Coordinates of C-alpha atoms in Angstrom, one line a residue:
M1433 CA -43.4 -112.3 -148.7
G1434 CA -43.2 -112.5 -152.5
S1435 CA -41.5 -109.9 -154.7
T1436 CA -44.5 -109.0 -156.9
P1437 CA -46.9 -107.8 -154.2
A1438 CA -44.3 -105.5 -152.7
G1439 CA -43.7 -103.8 -156.0
V1440 CA -47.4 -103.6 -156.9
A1441 CA -48.5 -102.5 -153.5
R1442 CA -46.1 -99.5 -153.7
G1443 CA -47.1 -98.6 -157.2
L1444 CA -43.5 -99.1 -158.3
T1445 CA -42.4 -96.9 -161.2
L1446 CA -39.6 -97.7 -163.5
L1447 CA -37.8 -95.8 -166.3
L1448 CA -36.7 -98.2 -169.1
V1449 CA -34.0 -96.9 -171.4
D1450 CA -33.0 -98.8 -174.5
D1451 CA -32.7 -97.7 -178.1
N1452 CA -34.2 -101.0 -179.4
A1453 CA -38.0 -101.0 -179.3
P1454 CA -38.3 -104.8 -179.4
M1455 CA -35.9 -105.1 -176.5
R1456 CA -37.9 -102.5 -174.5
A1457 CA -41.0 -104.6 -175.1
L1458 CA -39.3 -107.7 -174.0
I1459 CA -37.9 -106.1 -170.8
R1460 CA -41.4 -104.6 -170.1
S1461 CA -43.0 -108.0 -170.4
L1462 CA -40.5 -109.5 -168.0
I1463 CA -41.0 -106.9 -165.2
Q1464 CA -44.5 -105.5 -165.6
D1465 CA -45.7 -107.7 -162.8
I1466 CA -43.2 -106.1 -160.5
A1467 CA -43.3 -102.5 -161.8
P1468 CA -46.9 -101.7 -162.9
V1469 CA -45.8 -98.2 -164.2
I1470 CA -43.1 -98.2 -166.8
H1471 CA -41.9 -95.2 -168.7
E1472 CA -39.7 -95.6 -171.8
C1473 CA -36.9 -93.6 -173.3
E1474 CA -34.8 -94.3 -176.4
N1475 CA -31.6 -92.6 -175.4
G1476 CA -29.5 -91.3 -172.6
Q1477 CA -30.3 -87.6 -173.1
S1478 CA -34.1 -88.2 -173.0
A1479 CA -33.6 -90.4 -169.8
V1480 CA -31.7 -87.6 -168.1
A1481 CA -34.4 -85.1 -169.1
A1482 CA -37.2 -87.4 -168.0
Y1483 CA -35.8 -88.5 -164.7
P1484 CA -36.6 -85.4 -162.7
L1485 CA -40.1 -85.2 -164.2
L1486 CA -41.0 -88.8 -163.5
H1487 CA -39.1 -89.5 -160.3
P1488 CA -39.0 -93.3 -161.0
D1489 CA -38.2 -95.8 -158.3
W1490 CA -35.7 -97.6 -160.6
V1491 CA -34.1 -97.0 -163.9
V1492 CA -33.3 -100.0 -166.2
M1493 CA -30.6 -98.7 -168.5
D1494 CA -28.8 -100.1 -171.6
I1495 CA -25.1 -99.2 -171.9
E1496 CA -24.9 -98.8 -175.7
L1497 CA -27.1 -95.9 -176.7
D1498 CA -27.0 -93.3 -179.4
G1499 CA -25.5 -90.0 -178.3
M1500 CA -25.1 -90.2 -174.5
D1501 CA -24.4 -93.8 -173.5
G1502 CA -25.9 -95.5 -170.5
I1503 CA -22.8 -95.0 -168.4
A1504 CA -22.8 -91.2 -168.9
A1505 CA -26.6 -91.1 -168.5
T1506 CA -26.4 -93.0 -165.2
R1507 CA -23.7 -90.7 -164.0
A1508 CA -25.8 -87.6 -165.0
I1509 CA -29.0 -89.1 -163.3
R1510 CA -27.0 -89.8 -160.1
Q1511 CA -25.8 -86.2 -160.1
L1512 CA -29.4 -85.1 -160.3
D1513 CA -30.4 -87.5 -157.5
S1514 CA -27.7 -89.3 -155.5
R1515 CA -30.3 -91.8 -154.4
A1516 CA -31.3 -92.8 -158.0
R1517 CA -31.2 -96.6 -158.4
V1518 CA -30.1 -97.9 -161.8
I1519 CA -29.8 -101.4 -163.1
M1520 CA -27.6 -101.7 -166.2
V1521 CA -28.9 -104.2 -168.8
T1522 CA -26.4 -104.7 -171.6
G1523 CA -24.8 -107.1 -174.1
H1524 CA -21.4 -106.0 -172.8
G1525 CA -20.3 -108.2 -170.0
T1526 CA -16.6 -107.4 -169.7
E1527 CA -15.1 -106.4 -166.3
Q1528 CA -14.4 -103.0 -167.8
Y1529 CA -18.1 -102.3 -168.5
R1530 CA -19.1 -103.7 -165.1
R1531 CA -16.6 -101.5 -163.3
A1532 CA -17.7 -98.4 -165.4
A1533 CA -21.3 -99.1 -164.5
T1534 CA -20.5 -99.5 -160.8
D1535 CA -18.4 -96.4 -160.8
A1536 CA -21.2 -94.4 -162.5
G1537 CA -23.5 -95.5 -159.7
A1538 CA -25.4 -98.6 -161.0
S1539 CA -26.8 -100.9 -158.3
A1540 CA -26.8 -104.0 -160.5
F1541 CA -25.7 -105.4 -163.9
V1542 CA -27.7 -107.9 -166.0
L1543 CA -26.5 -109.2 -169.3
K1544 CA -29.0 -109.3 -172.1
D1545 CA -28.0 -112.9 -172.6
D1546 CA -29.3 -113.5 -169.1
L1547 CA -32.3 -111.2 -169.3
L1548 CA -34.6 -113.8 -167.7
E1549 CA -32.7 -113.0 -164.4
L1550 CA -33.9 -109.4 -164.5
P1551 CA -37.1 -109.9 -162.5
A1552 CA -35.3 -111.8 -159.8
V1553 CA -32.6 -109.2 -159.6
L1554 CA -35.2 -106.4 -159.3
A1555 CA -37.1 -108.4 -156.7
T1556 CA -34.0 -109.0 -154.7
L1557 CA -33.1 -105.3 -154.7
L1558 CA -36.6 -104.4 -153.7
Q1559 CA -36.6 -106.9 -150.8
S1560 CA -33.2 -105.5 -149.7
E1561 CA -34.7 -102.0 -149.6
A1562 CA -37.7 -103.2 -147.7
D1563 CA -35.4 -105.0 -145.2
E1564 CA -33.4 -101.8 -144.7
R1565 CA -36.6 -99.8 -143.9
A1566 CA -38.0 -102.4 -141.5
P1567 CA -37.7 -101.6 -137.8

């Protein structure tokens, strides 16, 4: 089964958090076939406030944000919902950032230099979820 039909069939919703509007547009263009409903936030504070209102299936979160950074926002979202699923998308690929993202509760980490990998990462995570739910 392909990744796109699974996401579209479920009406997958996603919260996209990045302070750069052109980057949000690029990410949206890459994943809109998988996630037909995409909400956007410009910073961590607005993402934390929007999460309980939107109940997205996934959050795609930048690390470097004005005010509350993506690590702190991920931690806060996971405190609101321990099942929240977050993919970190960042230009910071050091082991320190990866560890901080994982410790905050991120499910995956994609470098902005490798952004074309994001649809495959999301599709793999969705398939893994579907496999876990299968009898």
